[in-house]
mmCIF file of C-alpha atoms in Angstrom:
data_model
loop_
_atom_site.group_PDB
_atom_site.id
_atom_site.type_symbol
_atom_site.label_atom_id
_atom_site.label_comp_id
_atom_site.label_asym_id
_atom_site.label_seq_id
_atom_site.Cartn_x
_atom_site.Cartn_y
_atom_site.Cartn_z
ATOM 1 C CA UNK E 1 3.048 -10.482 -17.236
ATOM 2 C CA UNK E 2 0.627 -7.582 -17.596
ATOM 3 C CA UNK E 3 1.163 -4.660 -15.245
ATOM 4 C CA UNK E 4 -1.718 -2.394 -14.256
ATOM 5 C CA UNK E 5 -0.987 1.249 -13.431
ATOM 6 C CA UNK E 6 -3.364 3.883 -12.082
ATOM 7 C CA UNK E 7 -2.683 7.527 -11.248
ATOM 8 C CA UNK E 8 -5.713 8.872 -9.399
ATOM 9 C CA UNK E 9 -5.802 12.541 -8.501
ATOM 10 C CA UNK E 10 -4.963 13.442 -4.895
ATOM 11 C CA UNK E 11 -8.489 14.817 -4.529
ATOM 12 C CA UNK E 12 -9.925 11.356 -5.218
ATOM 13 C CA UNK E 13 -7.967 10.060 -2.222
ATOM 14 C CA UNK E 14 -8.495 12.915 0.212
ATOM 15 C CA UNK E 15 -8.612 11.420 3.729
ATOM 16 C CA UNK E 16 -11.349 12.284 6.194
ATOM 17 C CA UNK E 17 -10.265 14.713 8.946
ATOM 18 C CA UNK E 18 -11.487 12.334 11.634
ATOM 19 C CA UNK E 19 -9.273 9.542 10.286
ATOM 20 C CA UNK E 20 -6.267 11.875 10.221
ATOM 21 C CA UNK E 21 -6.901 12.882 13.844
ATOM 22 C CA UNK E 22 -7.266 9.245 14.909
ATOM 23 C CA UNK E 23 -4.104 8.174 13.070
ATOM 24 C CA UNK E 24 -2.247 10.998 14.820
ATOM 25 C CA UNK E 25 -3.265 9.388 18.122
ATOM 26 C CA UNK E 26 -5.647 12.144 19.184
ATOM 27 C CA UNK E 27 -9.253 11.704 20.386
ATOM 28 C CA UNK E 28 -11.819 12.954 17.889
ATOM 29 C CA UNK E 29 -13.549 14.810 20.738
ATOM 30 C CA UNK E 30 -10.484 16.976 21.380
ATOM 31 C CA UNK E 31 -12.017 20.042 19.757
ATOM 32 C CA UNK E 32 -11.842 22.503 16.899
ATOM 33 C CA UNK E 33 -8.101 23.090 17.006
ATOM 34 C CA UNK E 34 -7.449 19.503 15.927
ATOM 35 C CA UNK E 35 -10.090 19.735 13.211
ATOM 36 C CA UNK E 36 -8.353 22.817 11.845
ATOM 37 C CA UNK E 37 -4.939 21.137 12.052
ATOM 38 C CA UNK E 38 -6.273 18.090 10.186
ATOM 39 C CA UNK E 39 -7.920 20.256 7.525
ATOM 40 C CA UNK E 40 -4.675 22.195 6.989
ATOM 41 C CA UNK E 41 -2.699 18.943 6.743
ATOM 42 C CA UNK E 42 -5.099 17.592 4.120
ATOM 43 C CA UNK E 43 -4.836 20.827 2.140
ATOM 44 C CA UNK E 44 -1.027 20.567 2.197
ATOM 45 C CA UNK E 45 -1.191 16.903 1.244
ATOM 46 C CA UNK E 46 -3.393 17.501 -1.792
ATOM 47 C CA UNK E 47 -0.829 19.984 -3.107
ATOM 48 C CA UNK E 48 2.143 17.666 -2.516
ATOM 49 C CA UNK E 49 0.994 14.093 -3.196
ATOM 50 C CA UNK E 50 1.543 12.324 -6.513
ATOM 51 C CA UNK E 51 -0.343 9.024 -6.130
ATOM 52 C CA UNK E 52 0.473 6.006 -8.286
ATOM 53 C CA UNK E 53 -0.549 2.369 -7.858
ATOM 54 C CA UNK E 54 0.925 -0.638 -9.636
ATOM 55 C CA UNK E 55 -0.310 -4.222 -9.655
ATOM 56 C CA UNK E 56 0.053 -7.546 -11.444
ATOM 57 C CA UNK E 57 -1.953 -10.780 -11.305
ATOM 58 C CA UNK E 58 0.285 -13.845 -11.018
ATOM 59 C CA UNK E 59 -0.932 -17.437 -11.525
ATOM 60 C CA UNK E 60 -0.134 -19.762 -8.625
ATOM 61 C CA UNK E 61 1.974 -22.697 -9.790
ATOM 62 C CA UNK E 62 2.072 -24.598 -6.492
ATOM 63 C CA UNK E 63 1.749 -24.355 -2.717
ATOM 64 C CA UNK E 64 4.212 -25.889 -0.276
ATOM 65 C CA UNK E 65 4.256 -25.911 3.501
ATOM 66 C CA UNK E 66 6.466 -22.848 3.626
ATOM 67 C CA UNK E 67 6.263 -21.311 0.153
ATOM 68 C CA UNK E 68 4.071 -20.277 -2.740
ATOM 69 C CA UNK E 69 5.465 -20.685 -6.253
ATOM 70 C CA UNK E 70 4.134 -18.070 -8.641
ATOM 71 C CA UNK E 71 4.913 -17.195 -12.218
ATOM 72 C CA UNK E 72 8.081 -15.139 -11.701
ATOM 73 C CA UNK E 73 8.007 -14.978 -7.898
ATOM 74 C CA UNK E 74 8.481 -17.341 -4.966
ATOM 75 C CA UNK E 75 7.010 -16.269 -1.624
ATOM 76 C CA UNK E 76 8.809 -18.015 1.220
ATOM 77 C CA UNK E 77 6.375 -17.898 4.148
ATOM 78 C CA UNK E 78 4.550 -20.655 5.967
ATOM 79 C CA UNK E 79 2.033 -18.083 7.267
ATOM 80 C CA UNK E 80 1.204 -16.954 3.738
ATOM 81 C CA UNK E 81 1.110 -20.489 2.344
ATOM 82 C CA UNK E 82 -1.397 -21.433 5.009
ATOM 83 C CA UNK E 83 -3.534 -18.267 4.779
ATOM 84 C CA UNK E 84 -3.671 -18.127 0.975
ATOM 85 C CA UNK E 85 -4.059 -21.861 0.407
ATOM 86 C CA UNK E 86 -6.561 -22.579 -2.358
ATOM 87 C CA UNK E 87 -5.846 -19.353 -4.253
ATOM 88 C CA UNK E 88 -5.236 -19.816 -7.955
ATOM 89 C CA UNK E 89 -4.067 -16.234 -8.583
ATOM 90 C CA UNK E 90 -2.191 -13.747 -6.402
ATOM 91 C CA UNK E 91 -2.178 -10.005 -7.050
ATOM 92 C CA UNK E 92 0.867 -8.037 -5.941
ATOM 93 C CA UNK E 93 0.500 -4.312 -5.280
ATOM 94 C CA UNK E 94 2.705 -1.258 -4.897
ATOM 95 C CA UNK E 95 1.258 2.113 -3.895
ATOM 96 C CA UNK E 96 3.110 5.398 -3.454
ATOM 97 C CA UNK E 97 2.219 9.069 -3.094
ATOM 98 C CA UNK E 98 5.721 10.306 -3.915
ATOM 99 C CA UNK E 99 8.380 12.083 -1.854
ATOM 100 C CA UNK E 100 6.681 15.467 -1.495
ATOM 101 C CA UNK E 101 4.729 14.874 1.737
ATOM 102 C CA UNK E 102 7.640 13.408 3.693
ATOM 103 C CA UNK E 103 9.984 16.143 2.489
ATOM 104 C CA UNK E 104 7.509 18.735 3.750
ATOM 105 C CA UNK E 105 7.233 16.869 7.063
ATOM 106 C CA UNK E 106 11.000 17.181 7.495
ATOM 107 C CA UNK E 107 10.856 20.892 6.688
ATOM 108 C CA UNK E 108 8.081 21.446 9.226
ATOM 109 C CA UNK E 109 9.919 19.481 11.908
ATOM 110 C CA UNK E 110 13.188 21.316 11.249
ATOM 111 C CA UNK E 111 11.370 24.613 11.784
ATOM 112 C CA UNK E 112 9.844 23.394 15.069
ATOM 113 C CA UNK E 113 6.312 22.944 13.719
ATOM 114 C CA UNK E 114 5.961 19.472 15.153
ATOM 115 C CA UNK E 115 2.155 19.396 15.318
ATOM 116 C CA UNK E 116 1.874 20.380 11.661
ATOM 117 C CA UNK E 117 4.425 17.695 10.768
ATOM 118 C CA UNK E 118 2.556 15.063 12.794
ATOM 119 C CA UNK E 119 -0.774 15.787 11.117
ATOM 120 C CA UNK E 120 0.710 15.902 7.623
ATOM 121 C CA UNK E 121 2.458 12.576 8.254
ATOM 122 C CA UNK E 122 -0.819 11.075 9.482
ATOM 123 C CA UNK E 123 -2.754 12.402 6.488
ATOM 124 C CA UNK E 124 -0.119 11.022 4.114
ATOM 125 C CA UNK E 125 -0.257 7.566 5.722
ATOM 126 C CA UNK E 126 -4.038 7.597 5.412
ATOM 127 C CA UNK E 127 -3.822 8.506 1.722
ATOM 128 C CA UNK E 128 -1.434 5.625 1.014
ATOM 129 C CA UNK E 129 -3.917 3.209 2.590
ATOM 130 C CA UNK E 130 -6.787 4.676 0.544
ATOM 131 C CA UNK E 131 -4.688 4.330 -2.615
ATOM 132 C CA UNK E 132 -3.960 0.674 -1.905
ATOM 133 C CA UNK E 133 -7.641 0.013 -1.213
ATOM 134 C CA UNK E 134 -8.507 1.612 -4.546
ATOM 135 C CA UNK E 135 -6.026 -0.649 -6.353
ATOM 136 C CA UNK E 136 -7.475 -3.642 -4.472
ATOM 137 C CA UNK E 137 -10.997 -2.746 -5.662
ATOM 138 C CA UNK E 138 -9.789 -2.472 -9.253
ATOM 139 C CA UNK E 139 -8.171 -5.898 -8.985
ATOM 140 C CA UNK E 140 -11.459 -7.295 -7.681
ATOM 141 C CA UNK E 141 -13.175 -6.026 -10.841
ATOM 142 C CA UNK E 142 -10.652 -7.967 -12.925
ATOM 143 C CA UNK E 143 -11.241 -11.054 -10.783
ATOM 144 C CA UNK E 144 -14.957 -11.524 -11.282
ATOM 145 C CA UNK E 145 -15.747 -15.114 -10.418
ATOM 146 C CA UNK E 146 -13.119 -15.108 -7.663
ATOM 147 C CA UNK E 147 -13.270 -14.344 -3.959
ATOM 148 C CA UNK E 148 -10.409 -12.348 -2.470
ATOM 149 C CA UNK E 149 -8.480 -13.123 0.701
ATOM 150 C CA UNK E 150 -7.353 -10.583 3.241
ATOM 151 C CA UNK E 151 -4.496 -8.366 2.065
ATOM 152 C CA UNK E 152 -1.047 -9.193 3.437
ATOM 153 C CA UNK E 153 2.064 -7.034 3.474
ATOM 154 C CA UNK E 154 5.732 -7.978 3.699
ATOM 155 C CA UNK E 155 6.715 -7.876 7.359
ATOM 156 C CA UNK E 156 3.560 -9.720 8.424
ATOM 157 C CA UNK E 157 4.420 -12.908 10.332
ATOM 158 C CA UNK E 158 7.221 -14.706 8.506
ATOM 159 C CA UNK E 159 6.496 -12.893 5.220
ATOM 160 C CA UNK E 160 9.923 -11.246 5.022
ATOM 161 C CA UNK E 161 10.439 -7.615 4.005
ATOM 162 C CA UNK E 162 13.038 -8.896 1.545
ATOM 163 C CA UNK E 163 10.160 -9.787 -0.808
ATOM 164 C CA UNK E 164 9.641 -6.057 -1.385
ATOM 165 C CA UNK E 165 12.740 -5.872 -3.584
ATOM 166 C CA UNK E 166 11.392 -8.541 -5.950
ATOM 167 C CA UNK E 167 7.872 -7.100 -5.964
ATOM 168 C CA UNK E 168 9.017 -3.573 -6.781
ATOM 169 C CA UNK E 169 11.283 -4.910 -9.535
ATOM 170 C CA UNK E 170 8.438 -6.948 -11.065
ATOM 171 C CA UNK E 171 6.106 -3.949 -10.988
ATOM 172 C CA UNK E 172 8.478 -1.668 -12.858
ATOM 173 C CA UNK E 173 11.501 -0.977 -10.667
ATOM 174 C CA UNK E 174 12.809 2.570 -11.018
ATOM 175 C CA UNK E 175 9.909 3.535 -13.302
ATOM 176 C CA UNK E 176 7.564 3.327 -10.300
ATOM 177 C CA UNK E 177 9.449 6.104 -8.516
ATOM 178 C CA UNK E 178 10.070 3.721 -5.606
ATOM 179 C CA UNK E 179 13.318 2.080 -4.586
ATOM 180 C CA UNK E 180 14.134 -0.484 -1.918
ATOM 181 C CA UNK E 181 16.902 0.232 0.569
ATOM 182 C CA UNK E 182 19.629 -2.377 0.565
ATOM 183 C CA UNK E 183 19.807 -4.371 3.777
ATOM 184 C CA UNK E 184 16.675 -2.998 5.479
ATOM 185 C CA UNK E 185 14.356 -3.474 2.455
ATOM 186 C CA UNK E 186 12.446 -0.348 3.458
ATOM 187 C CA UNK E 187 10.735 1.602 0.682
ATOM 188 C CA UNK E 188 11.770 5.067 -0.469
ATOM 189 C CA UNK E 189 9.699 7.274 -0.540
ATOM 190 C CA UNK E 190 8.526 6.183 2.893
ATOM 191 C CA UNK E 191 4.904 6.890 2.015
ATOM 192 C CA UNK E 192 4.809 3.777 -0.140
ATOM 193 C CA UNK E 193 3.576 0.286 0.591
ATOM 194 C CA UNK E 194 3.268 -3.161 -0.957
ATOM 195 C CA UNK E 195 0.705 -5.918 -0.513
ATOM 196 C CA UNK E 196 -0.504 -9.299 -1.724
ATOM 197 C CA UNK E 197 -4.043 -10.638 -2.136
ATOM 198 C CA UNK E 198 -5.049 -14.172 -3.055
ATOM 199 C CA UNK E 199 -8.033 -15.035 -5.251
ATOM 200 C CA UNK E 200 -10.020 -18.251 -4.856
ATOM 201 C CA UNK E 201 -12.487 -19.309 -7.493
ATOM 202 C CA UNK E 202 -16.088 -18.975 -6.335
ATOM 203 C CA UNK E 203 -18.131 -22.172 -6.160
ATOM 204 C CA UNK E 204 -21.106 -22.225 -8.508
#
């Protein structure tokens, strides 16, 4: 299985201030103070983030009513089997921006700077999503002649979070800088995420 790794610079993934404000749950019309807070959060994020994305393209061996058999991975999910039916390849993804942003969020919160922590957390979440989208676009370039499905993440429907342990292991385990918490299957660092996309061959 070939693994694809990309390490874009933080600047390539800088989130838009408006998206950071929206993710923080604030109206974009709230004024200049929020714009300044978002800009400061983005500046902090660019200094702290260490983005890395990992992916692998796995041939589909078979579909069942409640599972997808892949080369090296079985996804047990009737929702996924139904939604990705007809795909001949699935790409699994892992994206992380490292522990720096969340460690700084804790420091800010501990010192009572809750607004700064909120905006940095929001900016970091936005960067993770941008990183995963970038990895998705790169997979699409590899999959010329195929049409991609929507992206699904463990925890969606009956697609259990337990799949994250297998996915992280297949994509490099400890070498990715990400680990999976035993029992909860949450990712550490928290600003990390996984996903799956199916690819259906285009009709000529």
